[in-house]
Coordinates of C-alpha atoms in Angstrom, one line a residue:
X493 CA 13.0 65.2 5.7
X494 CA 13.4 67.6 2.7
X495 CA 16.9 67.5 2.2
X496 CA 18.2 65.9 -0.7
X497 CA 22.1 65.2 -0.3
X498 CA 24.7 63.6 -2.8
X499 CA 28.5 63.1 -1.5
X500 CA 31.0 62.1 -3.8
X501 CA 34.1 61.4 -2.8
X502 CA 37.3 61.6 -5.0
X503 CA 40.8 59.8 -4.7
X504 CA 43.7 60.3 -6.9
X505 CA 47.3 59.4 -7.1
X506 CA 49.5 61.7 -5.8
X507 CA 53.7 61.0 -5.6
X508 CA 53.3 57.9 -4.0
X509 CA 50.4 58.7 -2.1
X510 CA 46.9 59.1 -2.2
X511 CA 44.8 62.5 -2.2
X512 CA 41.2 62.2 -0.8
X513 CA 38.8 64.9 -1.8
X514 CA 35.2 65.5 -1.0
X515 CA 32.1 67.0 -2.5
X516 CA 28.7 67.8 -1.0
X517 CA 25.8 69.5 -2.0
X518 CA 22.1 69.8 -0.3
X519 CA 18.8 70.7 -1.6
X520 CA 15.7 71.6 -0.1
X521 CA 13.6 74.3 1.6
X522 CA 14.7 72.6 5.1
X523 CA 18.3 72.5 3.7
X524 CA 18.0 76.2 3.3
X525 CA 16.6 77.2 6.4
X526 CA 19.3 75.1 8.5
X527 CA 22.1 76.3 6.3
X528 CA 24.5 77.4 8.9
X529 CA 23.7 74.9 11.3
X530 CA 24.2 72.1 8.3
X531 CA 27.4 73.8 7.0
X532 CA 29.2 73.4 10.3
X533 CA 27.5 69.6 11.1
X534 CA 28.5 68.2 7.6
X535 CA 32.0 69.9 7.9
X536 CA 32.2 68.6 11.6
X537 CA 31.2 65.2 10.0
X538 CA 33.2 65.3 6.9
X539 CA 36.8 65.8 9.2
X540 CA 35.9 63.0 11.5
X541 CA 35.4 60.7 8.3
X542 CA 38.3 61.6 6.5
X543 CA 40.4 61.5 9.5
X544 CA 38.9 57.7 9.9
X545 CA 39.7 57.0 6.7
X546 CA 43.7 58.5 7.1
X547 CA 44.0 55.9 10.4
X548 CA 42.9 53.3 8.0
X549 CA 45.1 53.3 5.1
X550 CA 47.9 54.4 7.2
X551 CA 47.2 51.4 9.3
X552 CA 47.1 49.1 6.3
X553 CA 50.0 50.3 5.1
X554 CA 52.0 49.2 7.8
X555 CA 51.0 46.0 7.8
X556 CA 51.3 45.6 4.2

C-alpha cells in the first residue's frame, strides 16, 4: 500500500525487572498523507500490545 514500516522493539534489564521499549518509523507518500490518522492508530496499537505483553510476563511470572 505505499507504506513501508520497520518496528523494533527493545528489552533491557532493569533492577530486577524488565523495560520494554518501542520504535516505529513509516515511509511513503500514503504514510505522509495519513500521518495524523497513523500517529494515533500505531500509538492506539502499540499500548494494546505492550499492555498484552505486561499480562504475559506478569502471568508467567507467577507461575514460575
Amino acid at each position: 500500500m505505499g507504506i513501508k514500516a520497520v518496528h523494533v522493539f527493545r528489552f533491557q534489564a532493569s533492577d530486577g525487572a524488565t523495560l520494554a521499549r518501542s520504535e516505529e518509523s513509516w515511509e511513503g507518500v500514503l504514510a505522509s498523507l495519513l500521518k495524523g490518522y497513523s500517529r494515533r492508530s500505531l500509538d492506539k496499537a502499540i499500548r494494546s500490545i505492550l499492555s498484552h505483553l505486561k499480562i504475559e510476563a506478569e502471568r508467567r511470572a507467577a507461575t514460575a
